[in-house]
């Protein structure tokens, strides 16, 4: 007894649970409404009677989809949560019992059998609850879905195509968009993907699939599109028309790190921003930053295409500068999670060290004397832009001699030249279209892809929405930090995903362990 019970002179009666004998076998058991033990109750009543124990399902091996009658195809991976939900929904009369648990039973993938162990509960004999487990076997039959069968008969029998284009001099936007598509599996229903000059073509077997893909594009990049249709066939008796649909999608030509001179109407509409601004981010909105005041503004696709201005200078016109002096920041701002500091710096072009410039920059938080930076040489550039020329004539003190865009790490990267990166990316299964004019130059593509990988290393916000994977060929050097000093930015190992790859030896070893058990 506790001290409190002893002080009050009370005592607690210990409660016991009584037991009764089973009316069938006489085994002691806790009492229940049927007065039977579990084994005898199961021998008398089978709650799985009338429930399906075997069923046939149809599977499309081309697009890895399962048929949900009558015409819906559901994409699901082997032994995934989606496949388990699909298998349970295919069972009839399951509402007669209460489902408690469901799990896969391992089978060989090539056996064309899926086994699911179900645990159900139901009331029997005078309201007693009985719980029972039983297996359900699904026989998988291969059957091509409508779109895959049409493509197998004739690969050119597509229903809708999305022609994605961006009229710029590089493909960095498409490299980034490719990773977003892979991350969200947005092109999983495309029957063919073709790479062309200045864009990518996606072919779909259904018009709704193309519409879903365009909706995805609208959420990640500023676009405008136009729909056209062409009559393929017409049944006069039933008045049925068969069309092919083509969507011409144009991506906004403004890219990250571009220098823009805003038209006076757009500048005044944004609160007299700029007009010399730098594009710092492109998503469903365009982020514009004034590098001399740290003011920012956002434009959506509708606002941009209504004005339709172009970039005055692009990343192709970047010039390397040496930084000689950096003054303390006079202002700070955070735009879209990115920090900027306004400072005055003394710089000189790499090609003309004797000519010094004293300019403002928004990179005061990362630059220091002795660094290198990339920027736009407005002092010596021949800019073919009407808005820039108007602004040059209207401003009293003239245009700034240079606008710095980002810090340069060429010297640090030169030390690691030839070494593999710690990360790698996946790619869409694209075909090369050599039939049209303007073929893609492989060497140029490789250089642009290298620039894209450098952007991923330097910009954590850029790699936030994409999946990067560990490189099997990468070996971290213990002496790298001792010899390189302050190295170029890299992707932390914690951000990388590991791909699951099993070799034949590992699979055989696992099978032997299972047999020993």
Short mmCIF file of C-alpha atoms in Angstrom, two decimals:
data_model
loop_
_atom_site.label_atom_id
_atom_site.label_comp_id
_atom_site.label_asym_id
_atom_site.label_seq_id
_atom_site.Cartn_x
_atom_site.Cartn_y
_atom_site.Cartn_z
CA UNK A 1 0.00 0.00 0.00
CA UNK A 2 1.08 3.58 -0.59
CA UNK A 3 1.87 6.05 2.23
CA UNK A 4 -1.37 7.97 1.56
CA UNK A 5 -3.49 4.81 1.83
CA UNK A 6 -1.76 3.88 5.12
CA UNK A 7 -2.44 7.36 6.56
CA UNK A 8 -6.15 7.19 5.71
CA UNK A 9 -6.46 3.59 6.91
CA UNK A 10 -7.88 2.45 3.52
CA UNK A 11 -6.73 -0.44 1.42
CA UNK A 12 -7.14 -1.21 -2.30
CA UNK A 13 -8.62 -4.49 -3.42
CA UNK A 14 -6.54 -6.08 -6.17
CA UNK A 15 -8.74 -6.78 -9.15
CA UNK A 16 -8.35 -9.98 -11.12
CA UNK A 17 -9.69 -10.95 -14.52
CA UNK A 18 -11.64 -14.14 -14.45
CA UNK A 19 -11.43 -16.88 -17.04
CA UNK A 20 -13.95 -19.33 -18.42
CA UNK A 21 -13.66 -22.62 -20.25
CA UNK A 22 -14.23 -22.79 -24.00
CA UNK A 23 -17.52 -24.53 -24.71
CA UNK A 24 -15.91 -26.55 -27.51
CA UNK A 25 -12.43 -27.56 -26.36
CA UNK A 26 -12.42 -26.63 -22.66
CA UNK A 27 -9.35 -24.41 -22.81
CA UNK A 28 -9.29 -21.56 -20.21
CA UNK A 29 -9.78 -18.21 -21.88
CA UNK A 30 -10.96 -14.64 -21.20
CA UNK A 31 -14.76 -14.47 -21.40
CA UNK A 32 -16.40 -13.25 -24.62
CA UNK A 33 -19.90 -13.12 -26.08
CA UNK A 34 -19.55 -16.48 -27.90
CA UNK A 35 -17.87 -18.35 -25.02
CA UNK A 36 -15.43 -19.83 -27.54
CA UNK A 37 -11.69 -19.51 -27.88
CA UNK A 38 -10.24 -17.91 -30.98
CA UNK A 39 -9.26 -21.20 -32.64
CA UNK A 40 -12.70 -22.73 -32.18
CA UNK A 41 -14.38 -19.53 -33.31
CA UNK A 42 -12.35 -19.53 -36.53
CA UNK A 43 -13.22 -23.18 -37.13
CA UNK A 44 -16.92 -22.38 -36.78
CA UNK A 45 -17.02 -19.06 -38.68
CA UNK A 46 -14.98 -17.86 -41.70
CA UNK A 47 -15.39 -14.09 -42.07
CA UNK A 48 -13.47 -14.14 -45.37
CA UNK A 49 -16.12 -16.26 -47.04
CA UNK A 50 -17.49 -14.47 -50.08
CA UNK A 51 -14.47 -12.16 -50.35
CA UNK A 52 -12.30 -12.23 -53.47
CA UNK A 53 -9.11 -14.28 -53.10
CA UNK A 54 -7.83 -13.87 -56.67
CA UNK A 55 -8.31 -11.20 -59.33
CA UNK A 56 -6.86 -10.26 -62.69
CA UNK A 57 -5.43 -6.81 -63.41
CA UNK A 58 -4.08 -5.25 -66.60
CA UNK A 59 -0.69 -3.56 -66.85
CA UNK A 60 0.84 -1.44 -69.63
CA UNK A 61 4.59 -2.27 -69.78
CA UNK A 62 5.38 0.81 -71.89
CA UNK A 63 4.17 3.52 -69.48
CA UNK A 64 4.01 1.36 -66.27
CA UNK A 65 0.30 2.07 -65.73
CA UNK A 66 -2.48 -0.14 -64.37
CA UNK A 67 -6.03 -0.17 -65.71
CA UNK A 68 -8.71 1.14 -63.37
CA UNK A 69 -11.94 0.11 -65.15
CA UNK A 70 -13.44 1.23 -67.32
CA UNK A 71 -10.82 3.42 -69.07
CA UNK A 72 -8.59 5.08 -66.46
CA UNK A 73 -4.90 4.18 -66.38
CA UNK A 74 -3.09 4.77 -63.07
CA UNK A 75 0.70 5.09 -62.88
CA UNK A 76 2.20 3.15 -59.94
CA UNK A 77 5.60 1.72 -59.11
CA UNK A 78 6.17 -1.85 -57.88
CA UNK A 79 5.12 -2.32 -54.23
CA UNK A 80 4.33 1.38 -53.84
CA UNK A 81 1.60 3.00 -51.78
CA UNK A 82 -0.27 3.90 -54.98
CA UNK A 83 -0.20 0.27 -56.16
CA UNK A 84 -1.46 -1.00 -52.78
CA UNK A 85 -4.36 1.48 -52.89
CA UNK A 86 -5.17 0.39 -56.44
CA UNK A 87 -5.16 -3.29 -55.48
CA UNK A 88 -7.50 -2.74 -52.52
CA UNK A 89 -9.95 -0.71 -54.61
CA UNK A 90 -10.19 -3.54 -57.14
CA UNK A 91 -11.66 -5.91 -54.51
CA UNK A 92 -15.43 -6.32 -54.34
CA UNK A 93 -17.57 -6.96 -51.23
CA UNK A 94 -14.80 -5.63 -48.99
CA UNK A 95 -17.34 -3.30 -47.38
CA UNK A 96 -18.89 -6.29 -45.57
CA UNK A 97 -15.90 -6.37 -43.20
CA UNK A 98 -13.65 -3.78 -41.59
CA UNK A 99 -10.17 -3.55 -43.10
CA UNK A 100 -7.52 -3.36 -40.38
CA UNK A 101 -4.25 -3.78 -42.27
CA UNK A 102 -2.85 -4.43 -45.77
CA UNK A 103 0.69 -5.23 -46.86
CA UNK A 104 2.52 -6.74 -49.80
CA UNK A 105 3.84 -10.30 -49.74
CA UNK A 106 7.11 -10.55 -51.66
CA UNK A 107 6.94 -12.16 -55.09
CA UNK A 108 9.33 -12.34 -58.01
CA UNK A 109 8.82 -9.29 -60.25
CA UNK A 110 8.89 -11.47 -63.39
CA UNK A 111 6.29 -13.91 -61.99
CA UNK A 112 3.41 -11.62 -63.06
CA UNK A 113 1.87 -12.11 -59.62
CA UNK A 114 1.14 -9.59 -56.88
CA UNK A 115 0.22 -10.89 -53.44
CA UNK A 116 -1.37 -8.73 -50.75
CA UNK A 117 -2.01 -9.85 -47.18
CA UNK A 118 -5.22 -8.34 -45.79
CA UNK A 119 -6.32 -8.29 -42.14
CA UNK A 120 -10.08 -7.84 -41.67
CA UNK A 121 -12.42 -7.71 -38.70
CA UNK A 122 -16.12 -8.58 -38.39
CA UNK A 123 -18.78 -9.37 -35.77
CA UNK A 124 -19.74 -13.05 -35.28
CA UNK A 125 -21.95 -15.05 -32.85
CA UNK A 126 -23.62 -12.74 -30.37
CA UNK A 127 -21.49 -9.69 -31.27
CA UNK A 128 -18.03 -11.20 -30.68
CA UNK A 129 -15.28 -9.53 -32.77
CA UNK A 130 -13.12 -11.82 -34.88
CA UNK A 131 -9.99 -10.69 -36.71
CA UNK A 132 -8.57 -12.78 -39.55
CA UNK A 133 -5.82 -12.47 -42.16
CA UNK A 134 -5.90 -13.90 -45.66
CA UNK A 135 -3.87 -13.48 -48.89
CA UNK A 136 -5.17 -12.08 -52.18
CA UNK A 137 -3.37 -12.96 -55.41
CA UNK A 138 -3.44 -10.58 -58.38
CA UNK A 139 -2.58 -11.97 -61.80
CA UNK A 140 -0.93 -9.28 -63.95
CA UNK A 141 -1.77 -9.34 -67.65
CA UNK A 142 0.18 -7.18 -70.10
CA UNK A 143 -2.06 -4.93 -72.17
CA UNK A 144 -0.99 -1.74 -73.92
CA UNK A 145 -3.00 1.36 -73.09
CA UNK A 146 -4.67 3.30 -75.87
CA UNK A 147 -1.91 5.89 -76.31
CA UNK A 148 0.93 3.32 -76.19
CA UNK A 149 -0.81 0.99 -78.64
CA UNK A 150 -1.32 3.90 -81.03
CA UNK A 151 2.33 4.84 -80.72
CA UNK A 152 3.47 1.23 -81.24
CA UNK A 153 1.42 1.01 -84.44
CA UNK A 154 2.77 4.32 -85.73
CA UNK A 155 5.13 6.52 -83.68
CA UNK A 156 3.86 9.62 -85.50
CA UNK A 157 0.27 9.11 -84.38
CA UNK A 158 0.30 11.74 -81.69
CA UNK A 159 -2.78 13.73 -80.78
CA UNK A 160 -1.26 16.85 -79.17
CA UNK A 161 2.20 18.39 -79.35
CA UNK A 162 3.71 21.14 -77.22
CA UNK A 163 6.39 23.17 -79.02
CA UNK A 164 8.41 24.88 -76.29
CA UNK A 165 10.63 27.73 -77.48
CA UNK A 166 12.79 30.51 -76.04
CA UNK A 167 14.41 32.94 -78.46
CA UNK A 168 17.73 33.51 -76.72
CA UNK A 169 21.34 32.63 -77.57
CA UNK A 170 21.75 29.85 -74.95
CA UNK A 171 19.90 26.83 -73.50
CA UNK A 172 20.43 27.38 -69.77
CA UNK A 173 16.70 27.87 -69.23
CA UNK A 174 15.96 24.49 -70.82
CA UNK A 175 18.59 22.76 -68.68
CA UNK A 176 16.91 24.11 -65.55
CA UNK A 177 13.42 23.36 -66.87
CA UNK A 178 14.50 19.79 -67.68
CA UNK A 179 15.43 19.21 -64.03
CA UNK A 180 12.11 20.66 -62.85
CA UNK A 181 10.22 18.34 -65.23
CA UNK A 182 12.15 15.34 -63.92
CA UNK A 183 11.63 16.36 -60.29
CA UNK A 184 7.83 16.63 -60.69
CA UNK A 185 7.53 13.86 -63.32
CA UNK A 186 5.60 16.32 -65.49
CA UNK A 187 6.41 14.66 -68.84
CA UNK A 188 5.67 11.08 -67.79
CA UNK A 189 2.75 10.85 -70.25
CA UNK A 190 4.74 12.13 -73.22
CA UNK A 191 5.08 9.44 -75.88
CA UNK A 192 8.07 11.18 -77.46
CA UNK A 193 10.38 14.10 -76.62
CA UNK A 194 12.43 15.77 -79.34
CA UNK A 195 15.17 18.36 -78.98
CA UNK A 196 15.26 21.05 -81.64
CA UNK A 197 17.08 24.32 -82.12
CA UNK A 198 15.96 26.91 -79.52
CA UNK A 199 13.57 24.51 -77.84
CA UNK A 200 12.03 21.09 -77.13
CA UNK A 201 8.97 19.36 -78.62
CA UNK A 202 6.74 17.16 -76.44
CA UNK A 203 4.28 14.76 -78.08
CA UNK A 204 1.26 13.39 -76.20
CA UNK A 205 -1.37 10.80 -77.01
CA UNK A 206 -4.15 12.81 -75.40
CA UNK A 207 -5.09 16.46 -75.49
CA UNK A 208 -5.71 16.56 -71.70
CA UNK A 209 -2.14 15.40 -71.07
CA UNK A 210 -0.82 18.33 -73.11
CA UNK A 211 -3.05 20.75 -71.19
CA UNK A 212 -1.78 19.40 -67.86
CA UNK A 213 1.81 19.85 -69.05
CA UNK A 214 1.15 23.47 -70.06
CA UNK A 215 -0.40 24.15 -66.65
CA UNK A 216 2.81 22.86 -65.07
CA UNK A 217 4.90 25.16 -67.27
CA UNK A 218 2.78 28.16 -66.25
CA UNK A 219 3.65 27.50 -62.60
CA UNK A 220 7.43 27.41 -63.12
CA UNK A 221 8.25 29.87 -65.95
CA UNK A 222 6.56 32.92 -67.51
CA UNK A 223 4.98 31.72 -70.77
CA UNK A 224 2.38 32.60 -73.34
CA UNK A 225 0.93 30.05 -75.75
CA UNK A 226 -1.32 29.65 -78.75
CA UNK A 227 -3.40 26.61 -79.70
CA UNK A 228 -3.92 25.42 -83.28
CA UNK A 229 -5.75 22.38 -84.57
CA UNK A 230 -5.72 20.43 -87.81
CA UNK A 231 -8.49 18.13 -89.02
CA UNK A 232 -7.22 14.60 -89.60
CA UNK A 233 -10.40 12.68 -90.36
CA UNK A 234 -14.18 13.09 -90.28
CA UNK A 235 -16.91 10.46 -89.94
CA UNK A 236 -19.94 11.80 -91.82
CA UNK A 237 -22.40 9.26 -90.40
CA UNK A 238 -21.62 9.81 -86.73
CA UNK A 239 -20.37 13.42 -87.08
CA UNK A 240 -17.11 12.60 -85.29
CA UNK A 241 -14.06 14.76 -85.95
CA UNK A 242 -10.46 13.71 -85.35
CA UNK A 243 -8.05 16.61 -84.77
CA UNK A 244 -4.35 17.05 -84.10
CA UNK A 245 -3.59 19.85 -81.65
CA UNK A 246 -0.43 21.93 -81.57
CA UNK A 247 0.47 24.28 -78.71
CA UNK A 248 3.09 26.92 -79.50
CA UNK A 249 4.56 27.90 -76.13
CA UNK A 250 6.95 30.86 -75.89
CA UNK A 251 9.07 31.32 -72.78
CA UNK A 252 9.90 34.83 -71.66
CA UNK A 253 13.29 35.79 -73.23
CA UNK A 254 14.43 37.51 -70.03
CA UNK A 255 16.94 35.28 -68.20
CA UNK A 256 18.71 35.42 -64.87
CA UNK A 257 21.71 37.82 -64.77
CA UNK A 258 20.44 39.84 -67.78
CA UNK A 259 20.78 43.62 -67.75
CA UNK A 260 17.57 45.41 -68.73
CA UNK A 261 16.78 49.03 -69.43
CA UNK A 262 13.09 49.35 -68.62
CA UNK A 263 10.83 51.45 -70.87
CA UNK A 264 9.67 54.63 -69.17
CA UNK A 265 6.07 53.38 -68.96
CA UNK A 266 7.08 50.12 -67.28
CA UNK A 267 9.50 51.90 -64.94
CA UNK A 268 6.87 54.36 -63.78
CA UNK A 269 4.38 51.53 -63.33
CA UNK A 270 6.87 49.83 -60.98
CA UNK A 271 7.32 52.94 -58.82
CA UNK A 272 10.08 54.59 -60.90
CA UNK A 273 12.31 51.53 -60.59
CA UNK A 274 15.64 51.65 -62.41
CA UNK A 275 15.44 51.99 -65.31
CA UNK A 276 18.74 50.02 -65.34
CA UNK A 277 17.87 46.76 -63.52
CA UNK A 278 19.25 43.24 -63.25
CA UNK A 279 17.12 40.09 -63.44
CA UNK A 280 18.01 38.03 -60.34
CA UNK A 281 15.44 35.23 -60.59
CA UNK A 282 12.98 33.77 -63.09
CA UNK A 283 10.14 31.53 -61.87
CA UNK A 284 6.45 32.13 -62.49
CA UNK A 285 7.46 35.77 -61.83
CA UNK A 286 10.45 37.82 -63.02
CA UNK A 287 12.44 39.41 -60.18
CA UNK A 288 14.09 42.72 -61.11
CA UNK A 289 16.68 44.43 -58.87
CA UNK A 290 18.07 47.95 -59.14
CA UNK A 291 21.79 47.40 -58.33
CA UNK A 292 22.28 51.05 -57.28
CA UNK A 293 19.35 51.37 -54.84
CA UNK A 294 18.58 47.69 -53.93
CA UNK A 295 14.92 48.27 -54.80
CA UNK A 296 13.16 45.32 -56.41
CA UNK A 297 9.96 44.55 -58.31
CA UNK A 298 8.16 41.48 -59.61
CA UNK A 299 6.53 40.95 -62.99
CA UNK A 300 4.22 38.06 -63.85
CA UNK A 301 3.80 36.62 -67.34
CA UNK A 302 0.78 38.75 -68.20
CA UNK A 303 2.53 41.99 -67.21
CA UNK A 304 5.69 41.12 -69.13
CA UNK A 305 4.11 40.05 -72.41
CA UNK A 306 1.92 43.16 -72.34
CA UNK A 307 5.06 45.35 -72.55
CA UNK A 308 7.42 42.89 -74.24
CA UNK A 309 10.76 44.58 -73.51
CA UNK A 310 14.06 42.81 -74.20
CA UNK A 311 17.39 42.49 -72.45
CA UNK A 312 19.99 45.13 -73.27
CA UNK A 313 22.91 42.83 -72.38
CA UNK A 314 22.90 39.09 -71.66
CA UNK A 315 25.29 36.69 -69.96
CA UNK A 316 27.17 36.35 -73.27
CA UNK A 317 28.43 39.94 -72.81
CA UNK A 318 29.88 39.47 -69.31
CA UNK A 319 33.39 40.89 -68.84
CA UNK A 320 35.90 39.93 -66.15
CA UNK A 321 36.98 42.65 -63.69
CA UNK A 322 39.62 42.80 -60.96
CA UNK A 323 38.49 44.20 -57.61
CA UNK A 324 41.07 46.51 -55.97
CA UNK A 325 39.11 48.12 -53.14
CA UNK A 326 35.75 47.57 -51.43
CA UNK A 327 34.22 50.16 -49.11
CA UNK A 328 31.97 49.19 -46.17
CA UNK A 329 28.32 48.59 -47.15
CA UNK A 330 26.01 51.61 -47.00
CA UNK A 331 22.80 49.60 -47.21
CA UNK A 332 21.49 46.05 -47.12
CA UNK A 333 18.40 44.30 -48.48
CA UNK A 334 16.99 40.80 -48.82
CA UNK A 335 15.14 39.92 -52.01
CA UNK A 336 13.51 36.52 -52.32
CA UNK A 337 15.72 35.04 -49.61
CA UNK A 338 18.90 36.38 -51.24
CA UNK A 339 20.97 38.94 -49.33
CA UNK A 340 22.49 42.01 -51.03
CA UNK A 341 24.69 44.83 -49.71
CA UNK A 342 25.23 48.18 -51.45
CA UNK A 343 28.90 49.21 -51.60
CA UNK A 344 31.32 51.30 -53.64
CA UNK A 345 34.14 49.33 -55.28
CA UNK A 346 37.22 50.19 -57.33
CA UNK A 347 37.61 47.85 -60.30
CA UNK A 348 39.48 47.49 -63.59
CA UNK A 349 38.87 45.38 -66.67
CA UNK A 350 41.09 42.35 -67.16
CA UNK A 351 41.89 43.55 -70.68
CA UNK A 352 42.74 47.09 -69.52
CA UNK A 353 44.25 47.13 -66.03
CA UNK A 354 45.37 50.76 -66.31
CA UNK A 355 41.79 52.12 -66.51
CA UNK A 356 40.16 52.24 -63.06
CA UNK A 357 36.44 52.59 -62.37
CA UNK A 358 34.69 53.58 -59.16
CA UNK A 359 31.16 52.11 -59.24
CA UNK A 360 28.31 51.04 -57.03
CA UNK A 361 27.45 47.36 -56.67
CA UNK A 362 24.94 45.17 -54.86
CA UNK A 363 27.64 42.53 -54.16
CA UNK A 364 29.30 44.33 -51.25
CA UNK A 365 28.61 41.35 -48.94
CA UNK A 366 30.74 38.87 -50.92
CA UNK A 367 33.42 40.95 -52.69
CA UNK A 368 36.77 41.83 -51.13
CA UNK A 369 40.03 43.27 -52.50
CA UNK A 370 41.84 40.82 -54.76
CA UNK A 371 38.68 39.08 -56.00
CA UNK A 372 37.52 38.77 -59.57
CA UNK A 373 33.99 39.61 -60.71
CA UNK A 374 31.93 39.36 -63.85
CA UNK A 375 29.95 42.37 -65.01
CA UNK A 376 28.71 44.39 -67.95
CA UNK A 377 31.11 46.88 -69.52
CA UNK A 378 28.75 49.76 -70.25
CA UNK A 379 31.71 52.15 -70.69
CA UNK A 380 33.12 50.32 -73.73
CA UNK A 381 30.16 48.23 -74.94
CA UNK A 382 28.28 48.94 -78.14
CA UNK A 383 24.74 48.46 -76.87
CA UNK A 384 22.09 48.19 -79.56
CA UNK A 385 19.08 49.09 -77.42
CA UNK A 386 16.77 52.03 -78.00
CA UNK A 387 15.71 52.34 -74.36
CA UNK A 388 19.35 52.39 -73.22
CA UNK A 389 20.12 55.15 -75.72
CA UNK A 390 17.13 57.21 -74.53
CA UNK A 391 18.25 56.83 -70.94
CA UNK A 392 21.83 57.77 -71.82
CA UNK A 393 20.64 61.04 -73.35
CA UNK A 394 18.25 61.89 -70.51
CA UNK A 395 20.54 61.30 -67.53
CA UNK A 396 22.87 64.15 -66.52
CA UNK A 397 25.79 62.28 -64.98
CA UNK A 398 25.83 59.61 -67.67
CA UNK A 399 25.50 55.86 -67.33
CA UNK A 400 27.60 53.90 -64.83
CA UNK A 401 30.85 52.59 -66.34
CA UNK A 402 30.14 49.01 -65.23
CA UNK A 403 27.52 46.93 -63.42
CA UNK A 404 28.86 43.88 -61.60
CA UNK A 405 26.70 40.77 -61.70
CA UNK A 406 28.46 38.01 -59.74
CA UNK A 407 31.74 36.94 -58.20
CA UNK A 408 34.11 34.99 -60.46
CA UNK A 409 35.77 31.73 -59.36
CA UNK A 410 37.75 30.87 -62.50
CA UNK A 411 41.10 30.61 -60.68
CA UNK A 412 39.72 28.21 -58.06
CA UNK A 413 38.01 26.08 -60.71
CA UNK A 414 41.20 25.91 -62.77
CA UNK A 415 42.86 24.01 -59.91
CA UNK A 416 40.12 21.37 -59.99
CA UNK A 417 39.93 21.11 -63.77
CA UNK A 418 39.44 17.52 -64.91
CA UNK A 419 38.18 16.28 -61.53
CA UNK A 420 34.61 14.94 -61.30
CA UNK A 421 31.96 16.85 -59.39
CA UNK A 422 30.37 15.51 -56.23
CA UNK A 423 26.94 15.57 -57.86
CA UNK A 424 25.29 14.54 -61.09
CA UNK A 425 21.90 15.11 -62.72
CA UNK A 426 19.43 13.05 -64.71
CA UNK A 427 18.29 13.81 -68.24
CA UNK A 428 15.08 13.41 -70.20
CA UNK A 429 15.05 10.72 -72.93
CA UNK A 430 15.19 13.19 -75.82
CA UNK A 431 15.70 12.52 -79.49
CA UNK A 432 17.78 14.84 -81.65
CA UNK A 433 15.93 16.33 -84.61
CA UNK A 434 18.41 16.67 -87.47
CA UNK A 435 15.78 17.09 -90.17
CA UNK A 436 15.14 20.77 -89.49
CA UNK A 437 17.46 23.67 -90.09
CA UNK A 438 19.81 24.92 -87.42
CA UNK A 439 21.21 21.76 -85.87
CA UNK A 440 22.37 21.85 -82.26
CA UNK A 441 26.15 22.07 -81.88
CA UNK A 442 27.28 19.34 -79.39
CA UNK A 443 30.36 21.29 -78.27
CA UNK A 444 28.32 24.41 -77.63
CA UNK A 445 25.74 22.33 -75.73
CA UNK A 446 28.48 20.89 -73.52
CA UNK A 447 29.87 24.34 -72.70
CA UNK A 448 26.41 25.69 -71.84
CA UNK A 449 25.69 22.67 -69.66
CA UNK A 450 28.96 23.28 -67.82
CA UNK A 451 27.83 26.88 -67.17
CA UNK A 452 24.52 25.55 -65.85
CA UNK A 453 26.33 23.22 -63.41
CA UNK A 454 28.44 26.16 -62.20
CA UNK A 455 25.27 28.16 -61.60
CA UNK A 456 23.92 25.30 -59.48
CA UNK A 457 27.08 25.32 -57.37
CA UNK A 458 27.04 29.08 -56.84
CA UNK A 459 23.32 29.58 -56.24
CA UNK A 460 21.63 27.49 -53.46
CA UNK A 461 18.25 28.98 -54.34
CA UNK A 462 18.57 27.70 -57.91
CA UNK A 463 19.02 24.08 -56.81
CA UNK A 464 16.27 24.24 -54.19
CA UNK A 465 13.55 22.81 -56.47
CA UNK A 466 15.62 20.22 -58.36
CA UNK A 467 17.08 16.81 -57.46
CA UNK A 468 20.86 16.31 -57.46
CA UNK A 469 22.40 12.85 -57.06
CA UNK A 470 25.69 11.63 -55.66
CA UNK A 471 28.41 10.98 -58.21
CA UNK A 472 29.84 7.48 -57.83
CA UNK A 473 33.15 8.57 -59.42
CA UNK A 474 33.69 11.40 -56.93
CA UNK A 475 36.27 10.92 -54.17
CA UNK A 476 36.61 13.66 -51.59
CA UNK A 477 40.18 14.83 -51.04
CA UNK A 478 41.23 15.39 -47.43
CA UNK A 479 43.95 17.88 -48.43
CA UNK A 480 41.77 19.92 -50.81
CA UNK A 481 40.87 22.55 -48.23
CA UNK A 482 44.53 22.86 -47.12
CA UNK A 483 45.90 23.43 -50.62
CA UNK A 484 43.10 25.40 -52.27
CA UNK A 485 42.38 27.97 -49.58
CA UNK A 486 39.03 29.58 -50.30
CA UNK A 487 37.73 27.34 -53.06
CA UNK A 488 34.88 27.69 -55.50
CA UNK A 489 31.36 27.02 -54.19
CA UNK A 490 30.26 23.39 -54.21
CA UNK A 491 27.06 21.51 -53.45
CA UNK A 492 27.06 20.12 -49.88
CA UNK A 493 26.94 16.34 -49.63
CA UNK A 494 23.85 16.63 -47.39
CA UNK A 495 21.81 18.01 -50.31
CA UNK A 496 22.56 15.08 -52.62
CA UNK A 497 20.33 12.05 -53.15
CA UNK A 498 21.65 8.50 -53.50
CA UNK A 499 20.43 6.41 -56.40
CA UNK A 500 19.41 2.85 -55.55
CA UNK A 501 21.36 0.52 -57.80
CA UNK A 502 21.72 -3.21 -57.06
CA UNK A 503 24.27 -5.28 -58.91
CA UNK A 504 23.71 -8.92 -59.84
CA UNK A 505 26.20 -10.08 -57.20
CA UNK A 506 24.35 -8.19 -54.45
CA UNK A 507 21.02 -9.65 -55.56
CA UNK A 508 22.44 -13.19 -55.57
CA UNK A 509 23.88 -12.60 -52.11
CA UNK A 510 20.50 -11.46 -50.82
CA UNK A 511 18.81 -14.55 -52.28
CA UNK A 512 21.35 -16.83 -50.56
CA UNK A 513 20.74 -15.10 -47.22
CA UNK A 514 16.99 -15.61 -47.60
CA UNK A 515 17.51 -19.32 -48.33
CA UNK A 516 19.76 -19.70 -45.24
CA UNK A 517 17.09 -18.16 -43.08
#
